[in-house]
Amino acid sequence: MPELPDVETFRRYLDAHALHKRIAGVHVAADRVLRDLSPGQLERHLEGREISSTRRHGKHLLAVLDDGTCLTLHFGMTGHLQVFADGEADPRHDRVRLDFEDGSHLAFVDQRMFGEVGWAGNADAFVAAEDLGPDAMSLDQVAFCKLLAGRRGRIKTALTDQTLLAGLGNIYSDEILFQAGIHPKTPVESLKAEDLATLYRTMHAVLRTCIDEGAGYGDLAGRLPAGYLLPHRKEGASCPRCGGTIRSLKMSGRTAYYCPTCQPEA
DNA sequence: AGTACCACCTGACGGC
DNA sequence: TGCCGTCAGGTGGTAC
């Protein structure tokens, strides 16, 4: 789930429910999701502080604390945030929980524990150290084209390479390529300026739409406009644009879904 | 530089 | 009903 739009939803959720609340305690149920620090260290960094603002870069969410340091959150494949009140049961798979002074709680929930919770002294330094490309929602068309210029290899691989461009994963890259009419295996170098422009505009529109629909909670597929691949992203399903058959292929272990008619191979 | 494969985890689903 | 293999939206390391 958690690609750029989903993480943006989590960011807004955190803003709406956990900002400016004094952190009274920290409970780590699974050490494994802590990144390079112990539960005690995390506790010392967070206790007595409050979250002043949030930032997102690609799939990373940064909760900036009132001392300028930040809590870093990455959601892996199954992570999300959940706020709940005193007396309510902890959500299943709650791995790290912040207990606020007002009696509410913020849980980092992550079934498969591929996500990571960490702490960084400085948000900018954290982003730089992660070796992430520009955020897919923030860069402009010129920057996007520059990024891909001279790049070898396949377009889907490029779009999902976080060091090149941060935020897109398997699902959204499929959706964007589908709507742009580009086959996932298309060599980047074979794309014309016009194709790159279409790709950029499509990327922006897809991300915008999915953010607006609150990707990350509930059934996004059921809320998307007609013509989106996501609700039909299954081998043998019918293409929402041409009625043809959706196919899949493997690219380095990941499954890519596409419509052979709408996305002809070059 | 780019790609393939494995590993890290848990759970859901389909086949038998 | 139960067991088993397979697969799932992320990423890092390693080997070609």
PDB file of C-alpha atoms (C1' of nucleotides) in Angstrom:
ATOM      1  CA  MET A   1       0.000   0.000   0.000  1.00  0.00           C
ATOM      2  CA  PRO A   2       2.235   2.756   1.168  1.00  0.00           C
ATOM      3  CA  GLU A   3       3.529   4.638  -1.822  1.00  0.00           C
ATOM      4  CA  LEU A   4       3.558   8.416  -2.140  1.00  0.00           C
ATOM      5  CA  PRO A   5      -0.224   9.091  -2.062  1.00  0.00           C
ATOM      6  CA  ASP A   6      -0.771   6.729   0.852  1.00  0.00           C
ATOM      7  CA  VAL A   7       2.037   8.284   2.859  1.00  0.00           C
ATOM      8  CA  GLU A   8       0.615  11.719   2.098  1.00  0.00           C
ATOM      9  CA  THR A   9      -2.689  10.538   3.562  1.00  0.00           C
ATOM     10  CA  PHE A  10      -0.870   9.301   6.676  1.00  0.00           C
ATOM     11  CA  ARG A  11       0.838  12.677   6.955  1.00  0.00           C
ATOM     12  CA  ARG A  12      -2.476  14.507   6.896  1.00  0.00           C
ATOM     13  CA  TYR A  13      -3.921  12.045   9.352  1.00  0.00           C
ATOM     14  CA  LEU A  14      -1.040  12.677  11.723  1.00  0.00           C
ATOM     15  CA  ASP A  15      -1.518  16.441  11.283  1.00  0.00           C
ATOM     16  CA  ALA A  16      -5.191  16.138  12.094  1.00  0.00           C
ATOM     17  CA  HIS A  17      -4.874  13.876  15.117  1.00  0.00           C
ATOM     18  CA  ALA A  18      -1.452  13.979  16.719  1.00  0.00           C
ATOM     19  CA  LEU A  19       0.016  17.437  16.321  1.00  0.00           C
ATOM     20  CA  HIS A  20       0.962  19.553  19.362  1.00  0.00           C
ATOM     21  CA  LYS A  21       0.271  16.868  21.902  1.00  0.00           C
ATOM     22  CA  ARG A  22       2.830  16.222  24.628  1.00  0.00           C
ATOM     23  CA  ILE A  23       4.358  12.754  24.343  1.00  0.00           C
ATOM     24  CA  ALA A  24       4.125  11.170  27.777  1.00  0.00           C
ATOM     25  CA  GLY A  25       5.384   7.730  26.877  1.00  0.00           C
ATOM     26  CA  VAL A  26       6.639   5.462  24.119  1.00  0.00           C
ATOM     27  CA  HIS A  27       5.930   1.775  23.848  1.00  0.00           C
ATOM     28  CA  VAL A  28       7.888  -0.416  21.453  1.00  0.00           C
ATOM     29  CA  ALA A  29       6.237  -3.792  20.902  1.00  0.00           C
ATOM     30  CA  ALA A  30       8.598  -4.915  18.144  1.00  0.00           C
ATOM     31  CA  ASP A  31      12.252  -3.874  18.271  1.00  0.00           C
ATOM     32  CA  ARG A  32      12.685  -5.072  14.731  1.00  0.00           C
ATOM     33  CA  VAL A  33      11.021  -1.990  13.229  1.00  0.00           C
ATOM     34  CA  LEU A  34      13.363   0.348  15.069  1.00  0.00           C
ATOM     35  CA  ARG A  35      16.093   1.560  12.839  1.00  0.00           C
ATOM     36  CA  ASP A  36      19.554   1.842  14.383  1.00  0.00           C
ATOM     37  CA  LEU A  37      18.354   2.617  17.849  1.00  0.00           C
ATOM     38  CA  SER A  38      17.076   0.931  20.978  1.00  0.00           C
ATOM     39  CA  PRO A  39      13.625   1.356  22.496  1.00  0.00           C
ATOM     40  CA  GLY A  40      15.257   3.290  25.341  1.00  0.00           C
ATOM     41  CA  GLN A  41      16.953   5.697  22.962  1.00  0.00           C
ATOM     42  CA  LEU A  42      13.736   6.324  21.068  1.00  0.00           C
ATOM     43  CA  GLU A  43      11.950   6.934  24.342  1.00  0.00           C
ATOM     44  CA  ARG A  44      14.584   9.450  25.476  1.00  0.00           C
ATOM     45  CA  HIS A  45      14.358  11.300  22.165  1.00  0.00           C
ATOM     46  CA  LEU A  46      10.573  11.544  22.240  1.00  0.00           C
ATOM     47  CA  GLU A  47       9.391  11.792  25.811  1.00  0.00           C
ATOM     48  CA  GLY A  48       8.325  15.261  26.836  1.00  0.00           C
ATOM     49  CA  ARG A  49       8.365  16.480  23.249  1.00  0.00           C
ATOM     50  CA  GLU A  50       5.523  17.174  20.869  1.00  0.00           C
ATOM     51  CA  ILE A  51       5.195  16.943  17.111  1.00  0.00           C
ATOM     52  CA  SER A  52       5.218  20.473  15.666  1.00  0.00           C
ATOM     53  CA  SER A  53       4.906  19.741  11.955  1.00  0.00           C
ATOM     54  CA  THR A  54       5.231  17.012   9.385  1.00  0.00           C
ATOM     55  CA  ARG A  55       7.037  16.511   6.106  1.00  0.00           C
ATOM     56  CA  ARG A  56       6.989  13.873   3.461  1.00  0.00           C
ATOM     57  CA  HIS A  57       9.652  12.946   0.961  1.00  0.00           C
ATOM     58  CA  GLY A  58       8.752  10.103  -1.337  1.00  0.00           C
ATOM     59  CA  LYS A  59       7.547   7.291   0.873  1.00  0.00           C
ATOM     60  CA  HIS A  60       9.147   8.684   4.021  1.00  0.00           C
ATOM     61  CA  LEU A  61       7.160  10.602   6.608  1.00  0.00           C
ATOM     62  CA  LEU A  62       9.003  12.884   9.001  1.00  0.00           C
ATOM     63  CA  ALA A  63       7.378  14.092  12.192  1.00  0.00           C
ATOM     64  CA  VAL A  64       9.323  17.171  13.223  1.00  0.00           C
ATOM     65  CA  LEU A  65       9.515  17.603  16.985  1.00  0.00           C
ATOM     66  CA  ASP A  66       9.502  20.838  18.955  1.00  0.00           C
ATOM     67  CA  ASP A  67      13.272  20.640  19.407  1.00  0.00           C
ATOM     68  CA  GLY A  68      13.876  20.440  15.649  1.00  0.00           C
ATOM     69  CA  THR A  69      14.779  16.752  15.597  1.00  0.00           C
ATOM     70  CA  CYS A  70      12.437  14.289  13.961  1.00  0.00           C
ATOM     71  CA  LEU A  71      10.775  10.950  14.158  1.00  0.00           C
ATOM     72  CA  THR A  72      11.172   9.153  10.835  1.00  0.00           C
ATOM     73  CA  LEU A  73       8.576   6.745   9.532  1.00  0.00           C
ATOM     74  CA  HIS A  74       8.714   4.366   6.601  1.00  0.00           C
ATOM     75  CA  PHE A  75       5.774   2.050   6.054  1.00  0.00           C
ATOM     76  CA  GLY A  76       7.231  -0.879   4.172  1.00  0.00           C
ATOM     77  CA  MET A  77       4.522  -2.930   2.518  1.00  0.00           C
ATOM     78  CA  THR A  78       1.880  -3.053   5.202  1.00  0.00           C
ATOM     79  CA  GLY A  79       2.361  -0.081   7.500  1.00  0.00           C
ATOM     80  CA  HIS A  80      -0.060   2.672   8.486  1.00  0.00           C
ATOM     81  CA  LEU A  81      -0.901   4.987  11.368  1.00  0.00           C
ATOM     82  CA  GLN A  82      -3.790   4.722  13.755  1.00  0.00           C
ATOM     83  CA  VAL A  83      -4.880   7.040  16.509  1.00  0.00           C
ATOM     84  CA  PHE A  84      -7.009   5.676  19.308  1.00  0.00           C
ATOM     85  CA  ALA A  85      -8.254   6.742  22.699  1.00  0.00           C
ATOM     86  CA  ASP A  86      -7.550   5.492  26.175  1.00  0.00           C
ATOM     87  CA  GLY A  87      -9.578   2.435  26.930  1.00  0.00           C
ATOM     88  CA  GLU A  88      -9.773   1.344  23.316  1.00  0.00           C
ATOM     89  CA  ALA A  89      -7.804  -1.767  22.444  1.00  0.00           C
ATOM     90  CA  ASP A  90      -4.446  -1.411  20.710  1.00  0.00           C
ATOM     91  CA  PRO A  91      -4.795  -2.149  17.022  1.00  0.00           C
ATOM     92  CA  ARG A  92      -3.551  -5.538  15.884  1.00  0.00           C
ATOM     93  CA  HIS A  93       0.086  -5.371  14.726  1.00  0.00           C
ATOM     94  CA  ASP A  94       0.768  -2.189  16.688  1.00  0.00           C
ATOM     95  CA  ARG A  95       4.597  -2.094  16.650  1.00  0.00           C
ATOM     96  CA  VAL A  96       5.410   1.309  18.133  1.00  0.00           C
ATOM     97  CA  ARG A  97       2.989   3.431  20.114  1.00  0.00           C
ATOM     98  CA  LEU A  98       3.200   7.011  21.319  1.00  0.00           C
ATOM     99  CA  ASP A  99       1.142   7.807  24.403  1.00  0.00           C
ATOM    100  CA  PHE A 100       0.069  11.421  24.578  1.00  0.00           C
ATOM    101  CA  GLU A 101      -0.583  13.388  27.717  1.00  0.00           C
ATOM    102  CA  ASP A 102      -4.222  13.913  26.715  1.00  0.00           C
ATOM    103  CA  GLY A 103      -4.864  10.171  26.810  1.00  0.00           C
ATOM    104  CA  SER A 104      -4.831   9.530  23.081  1.00  0.00           C
ATOM    105  CA  HIS A 105      -2.367   7.215  21.352  1.00  0.00           C
ATOM    106  CA  LEU A 106      -0.668   7.088  17.973  1.00  0.00           C
ATOM    107  CA  ALA A 107       0.181   3.622  16.729  1.00  0.00           C
ATOM    108  CA  PHE A 108       2.619   2.644  13.993  1.00  0.00           C
ATOM    109  CA  VAL A 109       0.855  -0.456  12.737  1.00  0.00           C
ATOM    110  CA  ASP A 110       2.731  -2.815  10.439  1.00  0.00           C
ATOM    111  CA  GLN A 111       1.773  -6.420   9.951  1.00  0.00           C
ATOM    112  CA  ARG A 112       4.859  -7.574   8.055  1.00  0.00           C
ATOM    113  CA  MET A 113       7.343  -5.319   9.808  1.00  0.00           C
ATOM    114  CA  PHE A 114       9.114  -4.203   6.659  1.00  0.00           C
ATOM    115  CA  GLY A 115       8.541  -0.656   7.828  1.00  0.00           C
ATOM    116  CA  GLU A 116      11.001   1.350   9.905  1.00  0.00           C
ATOM    117  CA  VAL A 117      10.725   3.845  12.716  1.00  0.00           C
ATOM    118  CA  GLY A 118      13.763   5.983  13.410  1.00  0.00           C
ATOM    119  CA  TRP A 119      15.000   9.266  14.718  1.00  0.00           C
ATOM    120  CA  ALA A 120      17.099  11.947  13.036  1.00  0.00           C
ATOM    121  CA  GLY A 121      18.698  15.097  14.371  1.00  0.00           C
ATOM    122  CA  ASN A 122      17.703  17.047  11.303  1.00  0.00           C
ATOM    123  CA  ALA A 123      15.093  16.474   8.602  1.00  0.00           C
ATOM    124  CA  ASP A 124      17.149  17.800   5.686  1.00  0.00           C
ATOM    125  CA  ALA A 125      20.155  15.762   6.710  1.00  0.00           C
ATOM    126  CA  PHE A 126      17.986  12.653   6.938  1.00  0.00           C
ATOM    127  CA  VAL A 127      16.637  13.079   3.419  1.00  0.00           C
ATOM    128  CA  ALA A 128      20.129  13.705   2.074  1.00  0.00           C
ATOM    129  CA  ALA A 129      21.519  10.641   3.822  1.00  0.00           C
ATOM    130  CA  GLU A 130      18.788   8.420   2.412  1.00  0.00           C
ATOM    131  CA  ASP A 131      20.082   9.023  -1.095  1.00  0.00           C
ATOM    132  CA  LEU A 132      16.586   9.751  -2.382  1.00  0.00           C
ATOM    133  CA  GLY A 133      15.754  11.360  -5.684  1.00  0.00           C
ATOM    134  CA  PRO A 134      13.424  14.352  -5.809  1.00  0.00           C
ATOM    135  CA  ASP A 135       9.904  13.810  -4.533  1.00  0.00           C
ATOM    136  CA  ALA A 136       7.668  12.710  -7.405  1.00  0.00           C
ATOM    137  CA  MET A 137       4.949  15.191  -6.446  1.00  0.00           C
ATOM    138  CA  SER A 138       7.274  18.165  -6.052  1.00  0.00           C
ATOM    139  CA  LEU A 139       9.487  18.200  -9.100  1.00  0.00           C
ATOM    140  CA  ASP A 140       8.488  20.023 -12.283  1.00  0.00           C
ATOM    141  CA  GLN A 141       8.397  18.732 -15.825  1.00  0.00           C
ATOM    142  CA  VAL A 142      11.790  20.082 -16.801  1.00  0.00           C
ATOM    143  CA  ALA A 143      13.453  18.400 -13.835  1.00  0.00           C
ATOM    144  CA  PHE A 144      11.590  15.173 -14.591  1.00  0.00           C
ATOM    145  CA  CYS A 145      12.841  15.089 -18.170  1.00  0.00           C
ATOM    146  CA  LYS A 146      16.384  15.857 -17.082  1.00  0.00           C
ATOM    147  CA  LEU A 147      16.244  13.001 -14.629  1.00  0.00           C
ATOM    148  CA  LEU A 148      15.411  10.488 -17.340  1.00  0.00           C
ATOM    149  CA  ALA A 149      17.678  11.893 -20.002  1.00  0.00           C
ATOM    150  CA  GLY A 150      20.593   9.569 -20.586  1.00  0.00           C
ATOM    151  CA  ARG A 151      19.111   6.875 -18.420  1.00  0.00           C
ATOM    152  CA  ARG A 152      19.436   3.329 -19.759  1.00  0.00           C
ATOM    153  CA  GLY A 153      17.089   0.506 -18.933  1.00  0.00           C
ATOM    154  CA  ARG A 154      13.343   0.148 -18.695  1.00  0.00           C
ATOM    155  CA  ILE A 155      10.885   2.853 -17.831  1.00  0.00           C
ATOM    156  CA  LYS A 156       9.152   0.991 -15.005  1.00  0.00           C
ATOM    157  CA  THR A 157      12.453   0.255 -13.335  1.00  0.00           C
ATOM    158  CA  ALA A 158      13.422   3.925 -13.601  1.00  0.00           C
ATOM    159  CA  LEU A 159      10.102   5.178 -12.192  1.00  0.00           C
ATOM    160  CA  THR A 160      10.362   2.932  -9.150  1.00  0.00           C
ATOM    161  CA  ASP A 161      14.040   3.633  -8.446  1.00  0.00           C
ATOM    162  CA  GLN A 162      13.862   5.689  -5.239  1.00  0.00           C
ATOM    163  CA  THR A 163      17.354   7.074  -5.727  1.00  0.00           C
ATOM    164  CA  LEU A 164      16.232   8.562  -9.036  1.00  0.00           C
ATOM    165  CA  LEU A 165      12.698   9.637  -8.152  1.00  0.00           C
ATOM    166  CA  ALA A 166      11.147   9.188  -4.720  1.00  0.00           C
ATOM    167  CA  GLY A 167       7.611   8.009  -4.127  1.00  0.00           C
ATOM    168  CA  LEU A 168       6.463   5.584  -6.812  1.00  0.00           C
ATOM    169  CA  GLY A 169       6.149   1.862  -6.207  1.00  0.00           C
ATOM    170  CA  ASN A 170       4.787  -1.088  -8.113  1.00  0.00           C
ATOM    171  CA  ILE A 171       1.108  -0.085  -8.036  1.00  0.00           C
ATOM    172  CA  TYR A 172       1.414   3.547  -9.025  1.00  0.00           C
ATOM    173  CA  SER A 173       4.051   2.949 -11.663  1.00  0.00           C
ATOM    174  CA  ASP A 174       1.663   0.462 -13.284  1.00  0.00           C
ATOM    175  CA  GLU A 175      -1.203   2.956 -13.087  1.00  0.00           C
ATOM    176  CA  ILE A 176       0.849   5.800 -14.539  1.00  0.00           C
ATOM    177  CA  LEU A 177       2.275   3.732 -17.390  1.00  0.00           C
ATOM    178  CA  PHE A 178      -1.181   2.397 -18.176  1.00  0.00           C
ATOM    179  CA  GLN A 179      -2.707   5.846 -18.378  1.00  0.00           C
ATOM    180  CA  ALA A 180       0.224   7.171 -20.376  1.00  0.00           C
ATOM    181  CA  GLY A 181      -0.069   4.257 -22.822  1.00  0.00           C
ATOM    182  CA  ILE A 182       3.518   3.193 -22.308  1.00  0.00           C
ATOM    183  CA  HIS A 183       4.620  -0.431 -22.027  1.00  0.00           C
ATOM    184  CA  PRO A 184       6.523  -1.103 -18.767  1.00  0.00           C
ATOM    185  CA  LYS A 185       9.509  -2.576 -20.586  1.00  0.00           C
ATOM    186  CA  THR A 186       9.958   0.397 -22.884  1.00  0.00           C
ATOM    187  CA  PRO A 187      13.612   1.488 -22.922  1.00  0.00           C
ATOM    188  CA  VAL A 188      13.833   4.961 -21.400  1.00  0.00           C
ATOM    189  CA  GLU A 189      16.084   6.140 -24.214  1.00  0.00           C
ATOM    190  CA  SER A 190      13.412   5.329 -26.802  1.00  0.00           C
ATOM    191  CA  LEU A 191      10.924   7.770 -25.241  1.00  0.00           C
ATOM    192  CA  LYS A 192      10.557  11.021 -27.140  1.00  0.00           C
ATOM    193  CA  ALA A 193      10.250  14.421 -25.498  1.00  0.00           C
ATOM    194  CA  GLU A 194       6.534  14.257 -26.147  1.00  0.00           C
ATOM    195  CA  ASP A 195       6.262  10.861 -24.414  1.00  0.00           C
ATOM    196  CA  LEU A 196       8.129  12.177 -21.392  1.00  0.00           C
ATOM    197  CA  ALA A 197       5.799  15.166 -21.224  1.00  0.00           C
ATOM    198  CA  THR A 198       2.781  12.862 -21.290  1.00  0.00           C
ATOM    199  CA  LEU A 199       4.386  10.656 -18.670  1.00  0.00           C
ATOM    200  CA  TYR A 200       5.026  13.604 -16.387  1.00  0.00           C
ATOM    201  CA  ARG A 201       1.516  15.015 -16.726  1.00  0.00           C
ATOM    202  CA  THR A 202       0.014  11.577 -16.164  1.00  0.00           C
ATOM    203  CA  MET A 203       2.155  10.971 -13.099  1.00  0.00           C
ATOM    204  CA  HIS A 204       1.063  14.250 -11.604  1.00  0.00           C
ATOM    205  CA  ALA A 205      -2.606  13.686 -12.367  1.00  0.00           C
ATOM    206  CA  VAL A 206      -2.619  10.136 -10.973  1.00  0.00           C
ATOM    207  CA  LEU A 207      -0.845  11.135  -7.763  1.00  0.00           C
ATOM    208  CA  ARG A 208      -3.114  14.170  -7.322  1.00  0.00           C
ATOM    209  CA  THR A 209      -6.262  12.108  -7.826  1.00  0.00           C
ATOM    210  CA  CYS A 210      -5.177   9.364  -5.444  1.00  0.00           C
ATOM    211  CA  ILE A 211      -4.130  11.861  -2.783  1.00  0.00           C
ATOM    212  CA  ASP A 212      -7.468  13.624  -3.118  1.00  0.00           C
ATOM    213  CA  GLU A 213      -9.242  10.302  -2.742  1.00  0.00           C
ATOM    214  CA  GLY A 214      -7.366   9.551   0.462  1.00  0.00           C
ATOM    215  CA  ALA A 215      -5.253   6.633  -0.754  1.00  0.00           C
ATOM    216  CA  GLY A 216      -4.041   4.477   2.091  1.00  0.00           C
ATOM    217  CA  TYR A 217      -7.257   4.053   4.030  1.00  0.00           C
ATOM    218  CA  GLY A 218     -10.265   2.060   2.962  1.00  0.00           C
ATOM    219  CA  ASP A 219     -10.927   0.822  -0.518  1.00  0.00           C
ATOM    220  CA  LEU A 220      -9.210   3.201  -2.911  1.00  0.00           C
ATOM    221  CA  ALA A 221     -10.073   1.102  -5.965  1.00  0.00           C
ATOM    222  CA  GLY A 222     -13.756   1.682  -5.323  1.00  0.00           C
ATOM    223  CA  ARG A 223     -13.307   5.459  -5.226  1.00  0.00           C
ATOM    224  CA  LEU A 224     -11.251   5.950  -8.373  1.00  0.00           C
ATOM    225  CA  PRO A 225     -12.650   7.487 -11.546  1.00  0.00           C
ATOM    226  CA  ALA A 226     -13.518   5.198 -14.452  1.00  0.00           C
ATOM    227  CA  GLY A 227     -10.559   4.379 -16.641  1.00  0.00           C
ATOM    228  CA  TYR A 228      -8.167   3.552 -13.824  1.00  0.00           C
ATOM    229  CA  LEU A 229      -6.245   0.305 -14.015  1.00  0.00           C
ATOM    230  CA  LEU A 230      -6.079  -0.316 -10.263  1.00  0.00           C
ATOM    231  CA  PRO A 231      -9.562  -1.867  -9.851  1.00  0.00           C
ATOM    232  CA  HIS A 232      -8.765  -4.174 -12.783  1.00  0.00           C
ATOM    233  CA  ARG A 233      -5.187  -4.945 -11.865  1.00  0.00           C
ATOM    234  CA  LYS A 234      -5.458  -8.697 -12.238  1.00  0.00           C
ATOM    235  CA  GLU A 235      -4.280 -11.188 -14.827  1.00  0.00           C
ATOM    236  CA  GLY A 236      -7.112 -11.744 -17.316  1.00  0.00           C
ATOM    237  CA  ALA A 237      -9.300  -8.827 -16.153  1.00  0.00           C
ATOM    238  CA  SER A 238     -10.763  -6.615 -18.814  1.00  0.00           C
ATOM    239  CA  CYS A 239      -9.122  -3.321 -19.655  1.00  0.00           C
ATOM    240  CA  PRO A 240     -11.197  -0.336 -18.456  1.00  0.00           C
ATOM    241  CA  ARG A 241     -10.212   1.593 -21.582  1.00  0.00           C
ATOM    242  CA  CYS A 242     -10.417  -0.822 -24.496  1.00  0.00           C
ATOM    243  CA  GLY A 243     -12.075  -3.928 -23.088  1.00  0.00           C
ATOM    244  CA  GLY A 244      -9.056  -6.055 -23.986  1.00  0.00           C
ATOM    245  CA  THR A 245      -7.333  -8.418 -21.580  1.00  0.00           C
ATOM    246  CA  ILE A 246      -5.006  -7.246 -18.827  1.00  0.00           C
ATOM    247  CA  ARG A 247      -1.739  -9.154 -18.771  1.00  0.00           C
ATOM    248  CA  SER A 248       1.124  -9.359 -16.319  1.00  0.00           C
ATOM    249  CA  LEU A 249       4.819  -9.868 -16.609  1.00  0.00           C
ATOM    250  CA  LYS A 250       7.649 -10.247 -14.140  1.00  0.00           C
ATOM    251  CA  MET A 251      10.315  -7.619 -13.857  1.00  0.00           C
ATOM    252  CA  SER A 252      13.032  -8.544 -11.399  1.00  0.00           C
ATOM    253  CA  GLY A 253      10.652 -10.443  -9.195  1.00  0.00           C
ATOM    254  CA  ARG A 254       7.842  -7.873  -9.178  1.00  0.00           C
ATOM    255  CA  THR A 255       4.645  -8.287 -11.137  1.00  0.00           C
ATOM    256  CA  ALA A 256       3.772  -5.566 -13.619  1.00  0.00           C
ATOM    257  CA  TYR A 257       0.215  -5.402 -14.977  1.00  0.00           C
ATOM    258  CA  TYR A 258      -0.543  -3.758 -18.301  1.00  0.00           C
ATOM    259  CA  CYS A 259      -2.851  -3.748 -21.288  1.00  0.00           C
ATOM    260  CA  PRO A 260      -1.083  -5.066 -24.404  1.00  0.00           C
ATOM    261  CA  THR A 261      -3.429  -3.043 -26.613  1.00  0.00           C
ATOM    262  CA  CYS A 262      -3.262   0.305 -24.831  1.00  0.00           C
ATOM    263  CA  GLN A 263       0.428  -0.128 -24.024  1.00  0.00           C
ATOM    264  CA  PRO A 264       1.994  -1.692 -27.119  1.00  0.00           C
ATOM    265  CA  GLU A 265       5.553  -2.889 -26.788  1.00  0.00           C
ATOM    266  CA  ALA A 266       7.887  -0.770 -28.873  1.00  0.00           C
TER     267      ALA A 266
ATOM    268  C1'  DA B   1      24.975   1.019 -15.121  1.00  0.00           C
ATOM    269  C1'  DG B   2      21.382  -2.126 -15.084  1.00  0.00           C
ATOM    270  C1'  DT B   3      19.213  -6.484 -13.848  1.00  0.00           C
ATOM    271  C1'  DA B   4      18.057 -10.786 -11.407  1.00  0.00           C
ATOM    272  C1'  DC B   5      17.495 -13.202  -7.260  1.00  0.00           C
ATOM    273  C1'  DC B   6      17.249 -13.877  -2.316  1.00  0.00           C
ATOM    274  C1'  DA B   7      16.087 -12.405   2.223  1.00  0.00           C
ATOM    275  C1'  DC B   8      13.492 -10.039   5.686  1.00  0.00           C
ATOM    276  C1'  DC B   9       8.118 -11.074   7.880  1.00  0.00           C
ATOM    277  C1'  DT B  10       3.007 -12.280   8.325  1.00  0.00           C
ATOM    278  C1'  DG B  11      -1.248 -13.629   6.468  1.00  0.00           C
ATOM    279  C1'  DA B  12      -4.608 -14.653   2.817  1.00  0.00           C
ATOM    280  C1'  DC B  13      -6.005 -17.588  -0.727  1.00  0.00           C
ATOM    281  C1'  DG B  14      -6.452 -21.524  -3.859  1.00  0.00           C
ATOM    282  C1'  DG B  15      -5.725 -26.433  -4.689  1.00  0.00           C
ATOM    283  C1'  DC B  16      -5.876 -30.930  -3.037  1.00  0.00           C
TER     284       DC B  16
ATOM    285  C1'  DT C   1     -11.389 -28.887   7.972  1.00  0.00           C
ATOM    286  C1'  DG C   2      -6.493 -28.905   7.282  1.00  0.00           C
ATOM    287  C1'  DC C   3      -2.005 -28.713   5.094  1.00  0.00           C
ATOM    288  C1'  DC C   4       0.970 -26.650   1.583  1.00  0.00           C
ATOM    289  C1'  DG C   5       2.665 -23.828  -1.863  1.00  0.00           C
ATOM    290  C1'  DT C   6       2.331 -19.251  -3.706  1.00  0.00           C
ATOM    291  C1'  DC C   7       1.813 -14.565  -3.633  1.00  0.00           C
ATOM    292  C1'  DA C   8       1.479  -9.676  -1.746  1.00  0.00           C
ATOM    293  C1'  DG C   9       1.893  -2.780  -2.945  1.00  0.00           C
ATOM    294  C1'  DG C  10       9.144  -2.285  -0.109  1.00  0.00           C
ATOM    295  C1'  DT C  11      14.037  -2.361   0.202  1.00  0.00           C
ATOM    296  C1'  DG C  12      18.908  -3.934   0.780  1.00  0.00           C
ATOM    297  C1'  DG C  13      22.691  -6.903  -0.445  1.00  0.00           C
ATOM    298  C1'  DT C  14      24.937  -9.571  -3.693  1.00  0.00           C
ATOM    299  C1'  DA C  15      26.256 -11.591  -7.867  1.00  0.00           C
ATOM    300  C1'  DC C  16      26.302 -11.480 -12.913  1.00  0.00           C
TER     301       DC C  16
END
